[in-house]
Coordinates of C-alpha atoms and ligand atoms in Angstrom, one line a residue:
M1 CA 16.6 0.0 -20.7
N2 CA 15.2 -0.1 -23.9
S3 CA 14.9 2.8 -25.8
Y4 CA 11.2 3.3 -26.4
A5 CA 11.1 2.9 -22.2
E6 CA 13.9 5.4 -21.8
S7 CA 12.4 7.9 -24.1
V8 CA 8.8 7.5 -22.4
L9 CA 11.2 8.1 -19.1
N10 CA 12.7 11.0 -20.3
N11 CA 9.9 12.8 -21.5
L12 CA 8.1 12.3 -18.1
R13 CA 11.4 13.8 -16.6
K14 CA 11.1 17.1 -18.6
R15 CA 7.3 17.4 -17.7
Y16 CA 7.1 16.5 -14.1
P17 CA 10.6 17.7 -12.8
H18 CA 8.9 18.4 -9.2
E19 CA 7.5 14.8 -8.7
P20 CA 10.0 13.2 -7.5
E21 CA 8.0 9.9 -6.3
Y22 CA 6.2 9.5 -9.2
L23 CA 9.3 9.7 -11.4
Q24 CA 11.0 7.3 -8.8
A25 CA 8.2 4.7 -9.4
A26 CA 7.9 5.2 -13.1
T27 CA 11.7 4.6 -13.5
E28 CA 11.7 1.2 -11.7
I29 CA 8.5 0.2 -13.9
L30 CA 9.9 1.3 -17.0
E31 CA 13.3 -0.4 -16.5
S32 CA 11.4 -3.5 -15.6
L33 CA 9.1 -3.6 -18.6
S34 CA 12.4 -3.2 -21.0
A35 CA 12.1 -7.1 -21.6
V36 CA 8.4 -7.3 -22.9
I37 CA 8.6 -4.2 -24.9
E38 CA 11.5 -5.6 -26.9
K39 CA 8.9 -8.7 -27.5
H40 CA 6.0 -6.4 -28.6
P41 CA 7.2 -3.6 -31.1
E42 CA 3.5 -3.2 -31.5
Y43 CA 3.2 -1.3 -28.4
E44 CA 5.2 1.7 -29.4
K45 CA 3.0 1.9 -32.5
A46 CA 0.3 2.2 -30.1
G47 CA 2.1 4.4 -28.0
L48 CA 1.1 2.0 -25.1
L49 CA 3.7 3.3 -22.7
E50 CA 2.9 6.9 -22.9
R51 CA -0.7 5.9 -22.1
F52 CA 0.1 3.9 -19.2
V53 CA 2.1 6.2 -17.5
E54 CA -0.4 9.1 -17.6
P55 CA -3.6 9.2 -15.5
E56 CA -6.8 8.8 -17.3
R57 CA -8.2 11.4 -14.9
M58 CA -6.9 13.5 -11.8
V59 CA -9.3 15.6 -9.7
T60 CA -7.9 18.1 -7.1
F61 CA -10.5 20.0 -5.1
R62 CA -10.8 22.4 -2.0
V63 CA -11.9 21.0 1.2
S64 CA -13.1 23.5 3.6
W65 CA -14.1 22.4 7.1
V66 CA -14.3 24.2 10.5
D67 CA -12.0 23.4 13.5
D68 CA -13.6 23.0 17.1
S69 CA -12.5 26.4 18.1
G70 CA -14.7 27.8 14.9
K71 CA -11.5 28.5 12.8
V72 CA -12.0 27.8 8.8
R73 CA -9.6 25.4 7.6
V74 CA -8.7 24.3 3.9
N75 CA -7.1 21.6 2.7
T76 CA -6.5 20.2 -0.7
G77 CA -8.0 17.1 -1.8
Y78 CA -7.0 14.5 -4.7
R79 CA -8.2 11.5 -6.8
V80 CA -6.0 9.9 -9.3
Q81 CA -8.0 7.8 -11.6
F82 CA -5.0 6.2 -13.3
N83 CA -6.4 3.1 -15.3
S84 CA -9.4 1.6 -15.8
A85 CA -8.4 -0.9 -18.5
I86 CA -9.1 -4.2 -16.2
G87 CA -12.1 -2.7 -14.0
P88 CA -13.2 0.2 -11.9
Y89 CA -10.9 2.4 -10.6
K90 CA -9.7 1.2 -7.0
G91 CA -7.2 2.3 -4.1
G92 CA -7.2 3.8 -1.0
L93 CA -7.1 7.4 0.3
R94 CA -4.4 8.9 2.5
F95 CA -4.6 12.0 4.9
H96 CA -1.1 13.0 5.8
P97 CA 0.6 16.4 5.8
T98 CA 3.2 14.9 3.2
V99 CA 0.1 14.4 0.4
N100 CA 0.7 16.0 -2.8
A101 CA 0.2 15.5 -6.8
S102 CA 3.5 13.7 -6.9
V103 CA 3.0 11.0 -3.7
I104 CA -0.7 10.3 -4.7
K105 CA 0.6 9.9 -8.6
F106 CA 3.2 7.5 -7.5
L107 CA 0.7 5.3 -5.3
G108 CA -1.6 5.3 -8.1
L109 CA 0.8 4.1 -10.8
E110 CA 1.9 1.2 -8.3
Q111 CA -1.8 0.6 -7.8
I112 CA -2.5 -0.5 -11.4
L113 CA -0.2 -3.2 -11.6
K114 CA -0.8 -4.5 -7.9
N115 CA -4.1 -4.9 -8.7
S116 CA -3.5 -6.7 -11.7
L117 CA -1.4 -8.9 -9.9
T118 CA -4.4 -9.7 -7.4
G119 CA -6.1 -11.5 -10.6
L120 CA -9.2 -9.7 -9.8
P121 CA -10.8 -7.2 -12.0
I122 CA -10.0 -3.7 -10.5
G123 CA -8.3 -0.7 -12.2
G124 CA -5.6 1.6 -10.2
A125 CA -6.4 4.7 -8.4
K126 CA -5.3 6.4 -5.6
G127 CA -6.6 9.7 -3.4
G128 CA -6.0 11.7 -0.5
S129 CA -5.5 15.0 1.1
D130 CA -2.6 16.9 3.3
F131 CA -5.1 16.8 6.1
D132 CA -3.4 15.8 9.5
P133 CA -6.0 13.5 11.5
K134 CA -3.3 13.4 14.6
G135 CA -4.4 15.5 17.3
K136 CA -7.8 16.1 15.6
S137 CA -10.6 15.5 17.7
D138 CA -13.4 12.7 16.2
A139 CA -15.6 16.1 15.3
E140 CA -13.0 17.6 13.4
V141 CA -12.2 14.4 11.7
M142 CA -16.1 13.9 11.1
R143 CA -16.1 17.4 9.5
F144 CA -13.4 17.0 7.3
C145 CA -14.5 13.8 6.1
Q146 CA -17.7 15.0 5.2
A147 CA -16.1 18.0 3.5
F148 CA -14.0 15.9 1.4
V149 CA -16.7 13.6 0.3
S150 CA -19.1 16.3 -0.5
E151 CA -16.8 16.8 -3.8
L152 CA -15.3 13.3 -4.1
F153 CA -18.8 11.8 -4.2
R154 CA -19.6 13.0 -7.7
H155 CA -16.6 10.6 -9.1
I156 CA -16.8 7.7 -7.4
G157 CA -19.2 4.7 -7.3
P158 CA -19.5 0.8 -7.1
D159 CA -18.8 0.3 -10.9
I160 CA -17.0 3.7 -11.3
D161 CA -14.5 4.0 -8.6
V162 CA -14.1 2.4 -5.1
P163 CA -11.8 4.1 -2.4
A164 CA -10.5 2.7 0.8
G165 CA -8.2 3.6 3.4
D166 CA -4.3 4.2 3.7
I167 CA -2.0 5.8 6.0
G168 CA -4.5 8.0 8.1
V169 CA -7.5 6.5 6.6
G170 CA -8.8 3.8 8.9
A171 CA -12.1 2.3 10.0
R172 CA -13.2 5.7 11.9
E173 CA -12.4 7.8 8.8
I174 CA -14.1 5.0 6.4
G175 CA -17.4 5.1 8.5
Y176 CA -17.7 8.9 8.5
M177 CA -17.0 9.0 4.5
Y178 CA -19.2 6.1 3.6
G179 CA -22.0 7.2 5.9
Y180 CA -22.1 10.7 4.4
Y181 CA -22.0 9.4 0.8
K182 CA -24.8 7.0 1.3
K183 CA -26.8 10.1 2.5
L184 CA -25.5 12.1 -0.6
V185 CA -26.3 9.7 -3.2
N186 CA -29.5 7.6 -1.5
A187 CA -28.0 4.4 -2.1
N188 CA -26.4 1.7 0.2
E189 CA -24.1 0.6 -2.3
C190 CA -20.2 -0.6 -2.4
A191 CA -18.5 2.6 -3.2
F192 CA -16.0 2.3 -0.4
T193 CA -14.3 -1.0 1.1
G194 CA -12.7 -1.2 4.1
R195 CA -16.0 -0.7 5.9
G196 CA -17.4 -1.6 9.2
I197 CA -19.0 -5.4 9.7
S198 CA -22.3 -4.2 10.4
Y199 CA -22.4 -2.3 7.3
G200 CA -21.4 -4.3 4.4
G201 CA -17.7 -4.5 5.4
S202 CA -15.8 -8.0 4.9
L203 CA -14.0 -10.2 7.5
V204 CA -10.2 -10.2 7.1
R205 CA -10.5 -6.5 5.5
K206 CA -8.4 -5.1 8.8
E207 CA -5.9 -8.1 8.8
A208 CA -5.4 -8.3 5.0
T209 CA -2.5 -6.4 4.0
G210 CA -0.2 -7.8 7.0
Y211 CA -1.3 -11.2 7.0
G212 CA -0.9 -10.9 3.4
L213 CA 2.8 -9.8 3.7
V214 CA 3.6 -12.6 5.5
Y215 CA 2.0 -15.3 3.3
F216 CA 3.8 -13.9 0.4
T217 CA 7.1 -13.9 2.4
R218 CA 6.6 -17.2 3.6
E219 CA 6.6 -18.3 0.0
M220 CA 9.5 -16.3 -1.1
L221 CA 11.5 -17.9 2.1
K222 CA 10.5 -21.8 0.8
T223 CA 12.8 -21.1 -2.0
K224 CA 15.8 -21.1 0.2
G225 CA 14.2 -23.9 2.4
E226 CA 13.5 -21.0 5.0
K227 CA 10.5 -20.3 7.1
F228 CA 9.5 -17.7 9.7
K229 CA 10.0 -20.2 12.7
D230 CA 12.5 -18.9 15.3
K231 CA 13.4 -15.8 13.2
K232 CA 13.7 -12.4 14.4
V233 CA 12.0 -9.8 12.4
V234 CA 12.0 -6.2 12.4
I235 CA 8.6 -4.3 11.3
S236 CA 8.7 -0.4 11.0
G237 CA 5.3 1.4 11.8
S238 CA 2.6 0.4 14.0
G239 CA -0.3 1.2 12.0
N240 CA -2.8 -1.1 10.2
V241 CA 0.0 -3.1 8.0
A242 CA 2.4 -3.2 10.3
I243 CA 0.1 -4.7 13.5
Y244 CA -1.1 -7.5 11.3
A245 CA 2.2 -8.2 9.6
N246 CA 3.3 -8.9 13.6
E247 CA 0.3 -10.8 14.6
K248 CA 0.8 -13.5 11.7
A249 CA 4.5 -13.5 11.7
T250 CA 4.4 -13.9 15.7
Q251 CA 1.4 -16.7 14.8
M252 CA 3.8 -18.3 12.4
G253 CA 6.7 -18.7 15.2
A254 CA 8.9 -15.5 14.4
K255 CA 9.5 -13.3 17.1
V256 CA 9.3 -9.4 15.9
I257 CA 11.6 -7.6 18.2
A258 CA 11.1 -3.7 17.1
M259 CA 8.3 -1.5 15.8
S260 CA 8.1 2.2 15.4
D261 CA 6.0 5.3 14.6
S262 CA 7.4 8.7 13.2
D263 CA 8.7 9.8 16.5
G264 CA 11.0 6.4 17.5
Y265 CA 10.8 3.1 18.0
I266 CA 10.6 0.4 20.4
Y267 CA 13.0 -2.7 20.9
D268 CA 11.8 -5.7 22.9
K269 CA 14.0 -8.5 22.8
D270 CA 11.3 -10.9 24.5
G271 CA 9.1 -10.0 21.2
V272 CA 6.8 -6.9 20.8
D273 CA 3.4 -7.6 22.4
V274 CA 1.1 -6.9 19.4
E275 CA -2.1 -6.9 21.9
I276 CA -0.3 -3.9 23.6
I277 CA 0.7 -2.3 20.3
K278 CA -3.4 -2.5 19.1
K279 CA -4.8 -0.9 22.5
I280 CA -1.9 2.2 22.3
K281 CA -2.5 2.6 18.2
E282 CA -6.0 1.6 17.7
V283 CA -8.0 2.2 20.7
E284 CA -6.0 5.4 22.4
R285 CA -4.4 6.9 19.1
K286 CA -1.2 7.4 21.1
R287 CA 2.8 7.2 21.1
I288 CA 4.7 3.9 20.6
S289 CA 6.9 4.9 23.2
E290 CA 3.8 4.4 25.7
Y291 CA 4.6 0.7 25.1
L292 CA 7.4 1.1 28.1
K293 CA 4.7 1.7 30.5
Y294 CA 3.2 -2.2 30.0
R295 CA 7.1 -3.5 29.4
P296 CA 9.5 -1.8 31.2
D297 CA 12.3 -3.7 30.1
A298 CA 11.8 -2.9 26.5
K299 CA 13.8 0.5 24.9
Y300 CA 12.6 3.2 23.3
I301 CA 14.7 5.3 20.9
Q302 CA 13.9 8.5 19.5
G303 CA 14.0 8.8 15.6
C304 CA 13.0 6.0 13.3
N305 CA 15.7 5.1 10.9
G306 CA 17.8 3.8 13.7
I307 CA 15.4 0.7 13.6
W308 CA 17.3 -1.1 10.4
T309 CA 20.5 -1.2 12.4
I310 CA 19.2 -3.7 14.6
P311 CA 20.2 -7.3 13.6
C312 CA 17.5 -9.3 12.0
D313 CA 16.6 -12.1 10.0
I314 CA 13.7 -10.7 8.3
A315 CA 12.9 -6.6 7.8
L316 CA 9.1 -5.6 7.1
P317 CA 9.4 -2.0 6.3
C318 CA 5.6 -1.0 6.7
A319 CA 5.5 2.9 7.5
T320 CA 5.7 5.2 4.3
Q321 CA 7.9 5.6 1.1
N322 CA 11.5 6.1 1.1
E323 CA 12.1 4.9 4.8
L324 CA 14.8 2.7 4.1
D325 CA 17.6 3.9 2.2
A326 CA 21.0 2.7 1.0
G327 CA 22.8 3.3 4.2
S328 CA 19.8 1.4 6.2
A329 CA 20.1 -1.4 3.4
S330 CA 23.9 -1.9 4.1
A331 CA 23.2 -2.1 7.8
L332 CA 20.7 -5.1 7.1
I333 CA 22.9 -6.8 4.9
K334 CA 26.1 -6.5 7.3
N335 CA 24.0 -8.0 10.2
G336 CA 22.8 -11.0 7.9
C337 CA 19.2 -10.2 7.1
I338 CA 18.1 -12.7 4.7
A339 CA 14.7 -11.3 3.5
V340 CA 12.9 -7.7 3.2
A341 CA 9.4 -7.5 1.9
E342 CA 7.8 -4.3 1.7
G343 CA 4.4 -3.8 3.4
A344 CA 4.2 0.1 2.9
N345 CA 4.2 1.4 -0.9
M346 CA 7.8 1.8 -2.2
P347 CA 9.4 2.2 1.2
C348 CA 13.1 1.4 -0.2
T349 CA 14.8 3.9 -2.4
L350 CA 16.0 2.6 -5.6
E351 CA 19.3 2.2 -4.3
A352 CA 18.3 0.2 -1.5
V353 CA 16.5 -2.2 -3.6
K354 CA 19.5 -2.5 -5.9
L355 CA 21.6 -3.4 -2.9
F356 CA 19.4 -6.2 -1.5
L357 CA 19.6 -7.8 -5.2
D358 CA 23.3 -7.6 -5.8
F359 CA 23.6 -9.1 -2.1
G360 CA 21.5 -11.8 -2.9
V361 CA 18.6 -10.6 -0.2
L362 CA 15.2 -12.2 -0.9
F363 CA 13.4 -9.1 -1.9
A364 CA 9.8 -8.7 -2.2
P365 CA 8.4 -5.3 -3.8
A366 CA 5.6 -3.7 -2.4
K367 CA 3.2 -4.2 -5.6
A368 CA 3.0 -7.9 -4.9
A369 CA 3.8 -8.3 -1.3
N370 CA 1.2 -5.7 0.2
A371 CA -1.5 -6.5 -2.6
G372 CA -3.6 -8.6 0.0
G373 CA -5.3 -5.5 1.5
V374 CA -6.6 -4.5 -1.9
A375 CA -7.6 -8.3 -3.1
I376 CA -10.0 -8.4 -0.1
S377 CA -11.0 -5.2 -0.8
A378 CA -12.3 -6.5 -4.0
L379 CA -13.5 -9.5 -2.3
E380 CA -15.6 -7.3 -0.4
M381 CA -16.9 -5.7 -3.4
A382 CA -18.0 -9.3 -4.5
Q383 CA -19.8 -10.1 -1.2
A384 CA -21.6 -6.6 -1.7
S385 CA -22.8 -7.6 -5.0
Q386 CA -23.8 -11.0 -3.9
R387 CA -25.5 -9.8 -1.1
M388 CA -23.7 -12.4 1.1
F389 CA -21.0 -12.4 4.1
W390 CA -18.3 -15.0 3.9
S391 CA -16.6 -16.3 7.2
F392 CA -13.5 -15.3 8.7
D393 CA -12.0 -18.8 7.6
R394 CA -13.1 -18.3 4.2
V395 CA -11.9 -15.2 3.2
D396 CA -8.5 -15.7 4.9
K397 CA -8.2 -18.8 2.7
E398 CA -8.9 -16.7 -0.2
L399 CA -6.3 -14.3 0.7
D400 CA -3.6 -17.0 1.2
N401 CA -4.4 -18.4 -2.0
I402 CA -4.2 -15.1 -4.0
M403 CA -0.9 -14.4 -2.2
V404 CA 0.9 -18.0 -3.5
N405 CA -0.5 -17.0 -6.8
I406 CA 0.8 -13.5 -6.9
F407 CA 4.1 -15.0 -6.0
K408 CA 3.9 -17.7 -8.3
Q409 CA 3.3 -15.2 -11.2
C410 CA 6.1 -12.8 -9.9
A411 CA 8.4 -16.0 -9.9
D412 CA 7.2 -17.2 -13.4
A413 CA 7.5 -14.1 -15.2
A414 CA 11.2 -13.4 -13.5
Q415 CA 12.2 -16.6 -14.4
E416 CA 10.5 -16.6 -18.0
Y417 CA 12.1 -13.1 -18.9
G418 CA 15.6 -13.8 -17.6
F419 CA 15.9 -12.3 -14.1
P420 CA 15.4 -15.6 -12.0
G421 CA 14.7 -14.6 -8.3
N422 CA 14.1 -10.7 -9.1
Y423 CA 10.7 -10.5 -8.3
V424 CA 10.8 -6.4 -8.6
V425 CA 11.1 -7.4 -12.6
G426 CA 8.6 -10.4 -12.1
A427 CA 6.1 -8.2 -10.3
N428 CA 6.1 -5.4 -13.1
I429 CA 6.1 -7.8 -15.9
A430 CA 3.3 -9.9 -14.7
G431 CA 0.9 -7.2 -13.5
F432 CA 1.8 -5.3 -16.7
V433 CA 0.8 -7.7 -19.3
K434 CA -2.9 -8.3 -18.7
V435 CA -3.1 -4.4 -18.3
A436 CA -1.6 -4.1 -21.7
D437 CA -3.7 -6.8 -23.3
A438 CA -6.8 -4.9 -22.5
M439 CA -5.6 -1.6 -23.2
M440 CA -4.4 -2.8 -27.0
A441 CA -7.9 -4.3 -27.4
Y442 CA -9.5 -1.0 -26.8
G443 CA -7.6 0.7 -29.4
I444 CA -6.6 4.2 -28.8
V445 CA -8.8 5.6 -26.0
Ligands
NDP501 P1 -1.2 3.9 9.3 O1 -1.8 5.0 9.2 O2 -2.2 3.0 9.9 O3 -0.2 3.4 9.9 C1 1.1 4.4 9.2 C2 2.4 3.9 10.1 O4 3.4 4.4 9.4 C3 2.1 4.8 11.5 O5 2.8 4.0 12.3 C4 2.8 5.8 11.1 O6 3.4 6.7 12.3 C5 3.9 5.6 10.3 N1 4.1 6.6 9.5 C6 3.5 7.2 8.4 N2 3.7 8.3 8.0 C7 5.3 8.1 8.4 C8 6.6 9.1 7.9 N3 6.3 10.1 7.1 N4 7.5 8.7 8.4 C9 7.7 7.7 9.3 N5 6.5 6.9 10.0 C10 5.5 7.1 9.1 O7 -1.3 3.3 7.9 P2 -1.1 1.9 7.0 O8 -0.4 1.0 8.0 O9 -2.6 1.6 6.3 O10 -0.1 2.2 5.8 C11 1.1 1.8 6.1 C12 1.7 1.7 4.6 O11 1.3 0.8 4.1 C13 1.7 2.7 3.6 O12 2.7 2.7 2.6 C14 0.6 2.6 3.0 O13 0.1 2.9 1.6 C15 0.8 0.8 2.9 N6 -0.6 0.2 2.4 C16 -1.7 0.3 3.2 C17 -2.4 -0.9 3.1 C18 -3.9 -0.6 3.8 O14 -4.6 -1.9 3.6 N7 -4.2 -0.1 4.8 C19 -2.3 -1.6 1.6 C20 -1.3 -1.5 0.9 C21 -0.1 -0.9 1.6 P3 2.7 7.9 13.1 O15 1.5 7.0 13.6 O16 3.5 8.5 13.9 O17 2.8 8.6 11.9
2IT502 O1 -2.2 0.7 -1.2 C1 -3.0 -0.3 -1.0 O2 -3.2 -1.0 -1.9 C2 -4.3 0.1 0.0 N1 -4.1 1.5 0.6 C3 -5.7 -0.6 -0.1 C4 -6.2 0.0 -1.5 C5 -7.7 -0.8 -1.4 O3 -8.4 -0.4 -2.1 O4 -8.0 -1.7 -0.6

């Protein structure tokens, strides 16, 4: 690693020893950026990296609400407004009991580079709460969302910061949050994306992350003369990203043989029927084990890690961070997996990524491969500004073009800096240079 990048990383390690996810993301990024830093000594003089890894602002707040039994509950809310050099802060909200400052900061840091890669004018942010929507009634989720927005609203706005969904935050939660925001500010404006189609949302936003992941992977496979057709695919998770990755991969002729949730995974040698998964997860909010009621020949296995021991050609981790470790990576490599593309944010540990790269497995990092979701969020903002509503086909074509362009940027940057085929280095460099240019233009702020 370049000595300047290394000193910045060492300083972060000293200051934030209790934030392992944040340090993990920063380590990968700073290692990748070494080659750019060597070419630009002026960055060190401007303290560019120190400023890049430190959020512009982070708010933490109390969220008090009342559950159905009348008991008062208290959660912690977060919003990190990490970097606004190239546009208003933009990034999702996660509601999950594992949410803490480290998780929100790693997601925010990654989001800066992801948003830059889309080629659209959006800065990086992330937020959420340790609230667990699982097992809560609609009324409880609504009261929580309203309590959360009663503080968040003062920090966001269509030209300031525009949140969206992430784990535990889907159409229902965005509806409750946007509805309350609209009431508080007395304006109908695009301060959230992922909104319903009847109130300002964009077609394809729901599908965008999963579809985009498959478009990116298609481009990566092309470099080896491969395609999705007739490939066996394993997808972890069964939420928004996983469902639409399954749908698009299946449309391209692949067979998705396994999916999971946080309790376990299903294996269906005939191909997991995505319509059944949509019914169980999107409509009924039940566990993936229910799949066997519809497909008794499928298998259900308790625990999620085992999913990576299933022989497959393509693996798409779409659940959560660090769900795929070195042991799982070795199993995939041993079974002949040719490509891994990250639908979730940072699902592969640093050791797993190293193994994939060392063994020549095509590897697509999250900030490039899952950028389709936020890209279509930016197109939702564009449609809102225009007071226009674009067709499904138009948005889907835009998404495909954006993903092709992101792949090209990653491949070109990797080549230019001497790491051909290493899309981790390529994505970090290509995302960074645009943000760095803007930060240099502003002087020290
Ligand atoms: P959802 O809440 O719709 O689905 C999450 C899925 O992952 C569920 O199947 C869930 O299982 C599983 N999961 C969540 N946490 C864990 C855990 N700790 N261990 C095991 N499984 C877990 O979220 P999304 O599909 O929206 O998000 C999935 C990933 O994709 C996240 O990393 C997110 O940051 C990333 N992402 C999302 C985008 C979007 O547009 N939604 C855009 C880009 C990235 P269970 O139901 O049992 O909890
Ligand atoms: O991680 C992500 O890119 C998201 N959760 C989507 C963010 C967005 O603003 O659409």
